[in-house]
Amino acid sequence: YNLTYGKSIADAWNGGAKFLAIVIVLFSGIWPYVKNIILVIVWYMPMTVKVQTSILLWLSRLSKYTLVDVFAVIGVIVGVQLQLNLGGLEVITRAEPRFGIIAFFLATLWEFIQIELIKVMHERKVFGGEVANSQIGGERLFFARLWIPVLMLLATIVLYIVGAMSEFIYIESSNGSGGMCLKSYNLVSIGNALVNELSLTGNISPGQTWFLYLVYVLLILAFPVLTHTMQIVFIIARSQSKTLKKLIKWASAISCFASVEVLLIGTFAVESKFEEFIKSIAGDENADLVDIKSGLGSGFYILIPYCFVGSFLQMSLLVRRDVTAGPAVDSSSEEDLEDVNNDIAGKGSPTEVLNIEVGSDDVETKNVVEMRIQE
């Protein structure tokens, strides 16, 4: 049974998993193109620096939601490793990835890199180098007291560890002997299930399966751990009056690749109508024979607050510049400017000054200058 992008949407919609179909269309069908359109608009259309910076920052943060389709496929590959009883016949099912999902991930990866490069180019062009940044004004964090991000970091780490080790999702199916076969997964065992013996035995595309496993390990396990490690180093350095701006910028970029929240969306979309989805794949003649149940474990719900706290923590650790401060103005320059203003005020309005300086006879010159004053 070949599952393509269009066919997966049709099967999910016809099988009752309409939420899964809508999620795939929005995040993996529409959002990738919308991102590029917004990027072109930001790059070429005139707008304020504040708006450009804000749009690029949010594009960087929201770009990873394109990967919902990738994690939905991972959920399907792990979920269909089933032992079913179809009319007294014991059947073992499994799924294998194909190059389509790999190509989709590579395209999304290039979008990630493209957005980050443009964001860096924008910052260098607008804000200049480190010397220019230091002349703009003071630097500060979102919270004036460092103990607040410290507590948030501790909460984030605890939520991630507990959520990763707890049951994330379970699947229960008939084992063919009147009993039920229960499979329980946490974040680690989901990745292991992609490359277990059942998945690789007779697999005609083991390289693509291992590639998908590597993607899962990096985005769900390695990048969150690396992000929190860099945050710990940054906070320790900050407590010693050191500012590692490049370190926290790298942590921000890596956190934009960490995709735990995207996994939550993809898993919820697949699990919400998993039984109907499997029955649609089994076909009308075998749908009544499929006996399968699924549910979300405590780990899934623990990782929800982790995503919110972790995202806010990373935003609060970004170094902000106090633009109200600036280079000192020479007092003599201020006095000269005040003298000029007083002199103009004594002569009258700009039009009256124009009449005095140019003369009433030079009408053509006076009209040109007056137009420029009005502009």
Coordinates of C-alpha atoms in Angstrom, one line a residue:
Y1 CA 0.0 0.0 0.0
N2 CA 1.7 3.2 -1.2
L3 CA 0.9 6.3 0.8
T4 CA 1.6 9.6 -1.1
Y5 CA 1.0 13.1 0.1
G6 CA -2.3 13.5 -1.8
K7 CA -3.4 9.9 -1.0
S8 CA -2.7 10.4 2.7
I9 CA -4.9 13.5 2.8
A10 CA -7.7 11.7 1.0
D11 CA -7.4 8.5 3.2
A12 CA -7.4 10.6 6.3
W13 CA -10.4 12.7 5.2
N14 CA -12.4 9.7 4.0
G15 CA -11.4 7.7 7.1
G16 CA -12.8 10.2 9.5
A17 CA -9.4 11.7 10.4
K18 CA -10.3 15.1 9.0
F19 CA -8.2 17.0 11.6
L20 CA -5.1 15.1 10.4
A21 CA -5.9 16.0 6.8
I22 CA -6.4 19.7 7.6
V23 CA -3.1 19.8 9.6
I24 CA -1.2 18.2 6.8
V25 CA -2.7 20.6 4.2
L26 CA -2.1 23.7 6.3
F27 CA 1.4 23.0 7.7
S28 CA 2.9 21.0 4.9
G29 CA 1.0 22.1 1.9
I30 CA 0.3 25.9 2.4
W31 CA 2.7 27.1 5.0
P32 CA 6.0 26.3 3.1
Y33 CA 4.9 28.5 0.2
V34 CA 3.5 31.3 2.5
K35 CA 6.9 31.5 4.2
N36 CA 8.8 32.1 1.0
I37 CA 6.2 34.7 -0.1
I38 CA 6.6 36.5 3.2
L39 CA 10.4 36.3 2.9
V40 CA 10.3 37.9 -0.6
I41 CA 8.0 40.7 0.6
V42 CA 10.2 41.4 3.7
W43 CA 13.4 41.5 1.5
Y44 CA 12.2 43.7 -1.3
M45 CA 9.2 45.8 0.0
P46 CA 9.9 48.9 1.9
M47 CA 9.0 48.8 5.6
T48 CA 10.4 49.8 9.0
V49 CA 13.4 48.1 10.5
K50 CA 11.3 47.1 13.5
V51 CA 8.7 45.3 11.3
Q52 CA 11.3 43.6 9.2
T53 CA 13.2 42.4 12.3
S54 CA 10.0 41.1 14.0
I55 CA 8.8 39.3 10.8
L56 CA 12.2 37.6 10.3
L57 CA 12.3 36.5 13.9
W58 CA 8.8 35.0 13.9
L59 CA 9.5 33.3 10.5
S60 CA 12.6 31.7 12.1
R61 CA 10.5 30.5 15.1
L62 CA 7.5 29.2 13.1
S63 CA 9.4 27.7 10.2
K64 CA 9.7 24.3 11.8
Y65 CA 5.9 23.7 11.8
T66 CA 6.3 22.7 8.2
L67 CA 7.7 19.4 9.6
V68 CA 4.4 18.3 10.9
D69 CA 4.1 16.0 7.8
V70 CA 7.5 14.4 8.6
F71 CA 6.5 13.6 12.2
A72 CA 3.1 12.4 11.1
V73 CA 4.9 9.9 8.8
I74 CA 7.1 8.8 11.7
G75 CA 4.0 8.3 13.8
V76 CA 2.5 6.2 11.1
I77 CA 5.7 4.1 10.7
V78 CA 5.9 3.4 14.4
G79 CA 2.1 3.0 14.8
V80 CA 1.5 0.4 12.1
Q81 CA 4.0 -2.0 13.6
L82 CA 1.1 -4.1 14.6
Q83 CA 0.1 -7.7 15.3
L84 CA -3.4 -8.1 14.1
N85 CA -6.0 -10.9 13.9
L86 CA -7.8 -10.7 10.6
G87 CA -10.4 -13.4 10.4
G88 CA -8.4 -15.8 12.5
L89 CA -5.2 -15.1 10.5
E90 CA -2.4 -13.5 12.5
V91 CA -1.0 -10.6 10.5
I92 CA 2.0 -8.4 11.2
T93 CA 2.1 -5.0 9.6
R94 CA 4.8 -2.4 9.1
A95 CA 5.7 0.6 7.0
E96 CA 8.8 1.9 5.3
P97 CA 9.7 5.5 4.3
R98 CA 10.3 6.5 0.7
F99 CA 12.3 9.3 -0.8
G100 CA 9.3 11.6 -1.0
I101 CA 9.4 12.3 2.7
I102 CA 13.2 12.6 2.7
A103 CA 13.0 15.2 -0.2
F104 CA 10.4 17.1 1.7
F105 CA 12.6 17.3 4.8
L106 CA 15.6 18.4 2.8
A107 CA 13.5 21.2 1.2
T108 CA 12.3 22.3 4.7
L109 CA 15.9 22.2 5.9
W110 CA 17.0 24.5 3.1
E111 CA 14.1 26.9 4.1
F112 CA 15.5 26.8 7.7
I113 CA 19.0 27.8 6.5
Q114 CA 17.7 30.4 4.1
I115 CA 15.7 32.2 6.7
E116 CA 18.5 32.1 9.3
L117 CA 21.0 33.5 6.7
I118 CA 18.7 36.3 5.7
K119 CA 18.1 37.1 9.3
V120 CA 21.8 37.4 10.0
M121 CA 22.4 39.5 6.8
H122 CA 19.5 41.8 8.0
E123 CA 21.0 42.2 11.5
R124 CA 24.5 43.0 10.1
K125 CA 23.1 45.5 7.6
V126 CA 20.8 47.3 10.1
F127 CA 22.7 47.0 13.4
G128 CA 26.3 46.8 12.2
G129 CA 29.1 45.0 14.0
E130 CA 29.8 44.6 17.7
V131 CA 31.4 48.0 17.9
A132 CA 28.4 49.7 16.4
N133 CA 26.1 47.7 18.7
S134 CA 28.0 48.8 21.8
Q135 CA 27.6 52.4 20.8
I136 CA 23.8 52.2 20.5
G137 CA 23.2 51.8 24.2
G138 CA 23.1 49.5 27.1
E139 CA 22.4 45.8 26.9
R140 CA 19.8 44.0 29.0
L141 CA 17.7 40.8 29.3
F142 CA 14.0 40.6 29.4
F143 CA 14.1 40.1 33.2
A144 CA 16.2 42.4 35.3
R145 CA 16.6 39.7 37.9
L146 CA 18.6 36.7 36.8
W147 CA 17.0 34.2 39.2
I148 CA 13.8 34.3 37.1
P149 CA 15.3 32.8 34.0
V150 CA 17.2 30.4 36.3
L151 CA 13.9 29.0 37.7
M152 CA 12.4 28.9 34.2
L153 CA 15.5 26.9 33.0
L154 CA 15.2 24.5 35.9
A155 CA 11.5 24.0 35.2
T156 CA 12.2 23.5 31.5
I157 CA 14.9 20.8 32.1
V158 CA 12.7 18.9 34.6
L159 CA 9.7 19.0 32.3
Y160 CA 11.7 17.8 29.4
I161 CA 13.4 14.9 31.3
V162 CA 10.2 13.7 32.9
G163 CA 8.2 14.1 29.7
A164 CA 10.8 12.3 27.6
M165 CA 11.0 9.3 30.0
S166 CA 7.2 9.0 30.6
E167 CA 4.8 7.2 28.3
F168 CA 4.2 9.3 25.3
I169 CA 1.7 7.2 23.3
Y170 CA 0.4 3.6 23.5
I171 CA -1.2 1.3 20.9
E172 CA -3.3 -1.7 21.8
S173 CA -4.2 -4.4 19.2
S174 CA -5.5 -7.9 19.1
N175 CA -2.7 -10.5 19.2
G176 CA -4.6 -13.2 17.4
S177 CA -5.1 -15.4 20.5
G178 CA -8.0 -13.6 22.2
G179 CA -5.7 -11.2 24.1
M180 CA -4.4 -7.8 23.4
C181 CA -0.9 -6.7 22.5
L182 CA 0.0 -3.4 24.2
K183 CA 2.9 -1.3 22.9
S184 CA 4.0 1.8 24.9
Y185 CA 6.4 4.4 23.6
N186 CA 8.3 7.3 25.1
L187 CA 10.4 9.8 23.2
V188 CA 13.4 7.5 23.1
S189 CA 11.6 4.3 22.3
I190 CA 9.8 6.0 19.4
G191 CA 13.1 6.6 17.7
N192 CA 14.3 3.1 18.5
A193 CA 11.1 1.7 16.9
L194 CA 12.1 3.2 13.6
V195 CA 15.2 1.0 13.4
N196 CA 14.2 -2.1 15.4
E197 CA 14.5 -5.6 14.0
L198 CA 10.9 -5.6 12.7
S199 CA 11.4 -2.4 10.8
L200 CA 14.7 -3.3 9.2
T201 CA 14.1 -7.0 8.3
G202 CA 13.5 -7.2 4.6
N203 CA 13.4 -3.4 4.4
I204 CA 14.2 -2.4 0.8
S205 CA 15.2 1.2 1.8
P206 CA 17.2 0.8 5.1
G207 CA 19.2 4.0 4.3
Q208 CA 16.1 6.1 4.2
T209 CA 14.8 4.6 7.4
W210 CA 18.1 5.3 9.1
F211 CA 18.0 8.9 7.7
L212 CA 14.6 9.4 9.2
Y213 CA 15.8 8.0 12.5
L214 CA 18.7 10.5 12.5
V215 CA 16.3 13.4 11.8
Y216 CA 14.2 12.3 14.7
V217 CA 17.1 12.0 17.1
L218 CA 18.6 15.4 16.1
L219 CA 15.3 17.4 16.2
I220 CA 13.7 15.7 19.2
L221 CA 16.5 14.6 21.5
A222 CA 19.9 16.3 20.5
F223 CA 18.8 19.8 19.7
P224 CA 16.7 20.4 22.9
V225 CA 19.6 19.1 25.0
L226 CA 22.1 21.2 23.2
T227 CA 19.9 24.3 23.5
H228 CA 19.5 23.9 27.3
T229 CA 23.2 23.3 27.7
M230 CA 24.0 26.5 25.9
Q231 CA 21.4 28.3 28.0
I232 CA 23.1 27.0 31.2
V233 CA 26.5 28.3 30.0
F234 CA 25.0 31.7 29.1
I235 CA 23.3 32.2 32.5
I236 CA 26.5 31.2 34.4
A237 CA 28.5 33.7 32.3
R238 CA 25.8 36.3 32.8
S239 CA 26.0 35.9 36.6
Q240 CA 29.8 36.7 36.3
S241 CA 29.1 39.9 34.3
K242 CA 30.0 38.3 31.0
T243 CA 27.8 38.6 27.9
L244 CA 28.0 35.7 25.4
K245 CA 25.8 37.2 22.8
K246 CA 26.9 34.9 20.0
L247 CA 26.3 31.8 22.2
I248 CA 22.7 32.7 23.0
K249 CA 22.1 33.6 19.3
W250 CA 23.3 30.1 18.3
A251 CA 21.1 28.7 21.0
S252 CA 18.2 30.6 19.6
A253 CA 18.9 29.3 16.1
I254 CA 19.2 25.7 17.3
S255 CA 16.0 26.0 19.3
C256 CA 14.2 27.0 16.1
F257 CA 15.2 23.6 14.8
A258 CA 14.3 21.7 17.9
S259 CA 10.8 20.3 17.1
V260 CA 9.2 18.8 20.2
E261 CA 6.1 20.9 19.7
V262 CA 5.8 19.9 16.1
L263 CA 6.0 16.2 17.2
L264 CA 3.1 16.9 19.6
I265 CA 1.0 18.3 16.8
G266 CA 1.8 15.5 14.4
T267 CA 1.2 12.8 17.0
F268 CA -2.1 14.3 18.2
A269 CA -3.3 14.6 14.6
V270 CA -2.4 10.9 13.9
E271 CA -3.6 9.5 17.2
S272 CA -7.0 11.4 17.2
K273 CA -8.4 9.1 14.5
F274 CA -5.7 6.4 14.4
E275 CA -8.1 3.5 14.3
E276 CA -10.2 5.0 11.5
F277 CA -7.0 5.7 9.6
I278 CA -5.8 2.1 9.9
K279 CA -9.2 0.8 8.9
S280 CA -9.1 3.0 5.7
I281 CA -5.7 1.6 4.8
A282 CA -6.9 -2.0 5.5
G283 CA -9.8 -1.5 3.1
D284 CA -13.5 -2.0 3.3
E285 CA -13.3 -5.8 3.2
N286 CA -11.0 -5.9 6.3
A287 CA -12.1 -2.8 8.2
D288 CA -14.5 -4.7 10.5
L289 CA -11.7 -7.2 11.4
V290 CA -9.3 -4.5 12.7
D291 CA -9.3 -4.3 16.5
I292 CA -7.0 -1.5 17.6
K293 CA -7.0 1.2 20.2
S294 CA -4.6 4.1 20.9
G295 CA -4.1 6.8 23.4
L296 CA -1.8 9.6 24.6
G297 CA 0.3 9.0 27.7
S298 CA 1.3 11.4 30.5
G299 CA 4.6 12.2 28.7
F300 CA 2.6 13.9 25.9
Y301 CA 0.8 16.2 28.3
I302 CA 4.0 17.0 30.3
L303 CA 5.7 18.1 27.2
I304 CA 3.0 20.7 26.4
P305 CA 4.0 23.1 29.3
Y306 CA 7.6 22.3 28.5
C307 CA 7.2 23.7 25.0
F308 CA 5.5 26.9 26.3
V309 CA 8.0 27.5 29.1
G310 CA 11.0 26.6 26.9
S311 CA 10.0 29.0 24.1
F312 CA 9.4 31.9 26.5
L313 CA 12.7 31.2 28.3
Q314 CA 14.7 31.4 25.0
M315 CA 13.0 34.7 24.1
S316 CA 13.7 36.1 27.5
L317 CA 17.5 35.2 27.2
L318 CA 18.0 37.2 24.0
V319 CA 20.2 40.2 24.7
R320 CA 18.3 43.4 24.0
R321 CA 19.8 46.8 23.3
D322 CA 18.6 49.9 25.0
V323 CA 18.0 52.2 22.0
T324 CA 17.2 55.2 24.3
A325 CA 20.9 55.6 25.1
G326 CA 23.1 57.1 22.5
P327 CA 26.4 59.0 21.8
A328 CA 26.7 62.3 23.6
V329 CA 26.0 65.5 21.6
D330 CA 28.5 68.3 21.7
S331 CA 27.1 71.1 23.8
S332 CA 28.5 73.7 21.4
S333 CA 26.6 72.1 18.5
E334 CA 23.4 72.4 20.6
E335 CA 24.1 76.1 21.2
D336 CA 24.7 76.8 17.5
L337 CA 21.5 75.0 16.6
E338 CA 19.6 77.0 19.1
D339 CA 21.0 80.3 17.7
V340 CA 19.9 79.3 14.2
N341 CA 16.4 78.4 15.4
N342 CA 16.1 81.7 17.2
D343 CA 17.3 83.7 14.2
I344 CA 14.7 82.0 12.0
A345 CA 12.0 82.5 14.6
G346 CA 12.9 86.2 14.7
K347 CA 12.5 86.6 11.0
G348 CA 9.1 85.0 10.9
S349 CA 7.6 82.0 9.1
P350 CA 9.5 80.0 6.4
T351 CA 7.6 82.0 3.7
E352 CA 8.5 85.3 5.3
V353 CA 12.2 84.2 5.6
L354 CA 12.0 83.3 1.9
N355 CA 10.8 86.7 0.9
I356 CA 13.6 88.4 2.9
E357 CA 16.5 86.2 1.7
V358 CA 15.5 85.7 -2.0
G359 CA 13.6 88.9 -2.6
S360 CA 10.2 89.6 -4.0
D361 CA 11.5 90.2 -7.6
D362 CA 13.0 86.7 -8.0
V363 CA 9.6 85.0 -8.3
E364 CA 10.8 81.8 -10.1
T365 CA 13.5 81.0 -7.6
K366 CA 11.3 81.8 -4.7
N367 CA 8.6 79.4 -5.9
V368 CA 11.1 76.5 -6.3
V369 CA 12.5 77.0 -2.8
E370 CA 9.1 77.5 -1.3
M371 CA 7.9 74.1 -2.8
R372 CA 11.0 72.4 -1.3
I373 CA 10.2 74.0 2.1
Q374 CA 6.7 72.7 2.0
E375 CA 7.9 69.2 1.1

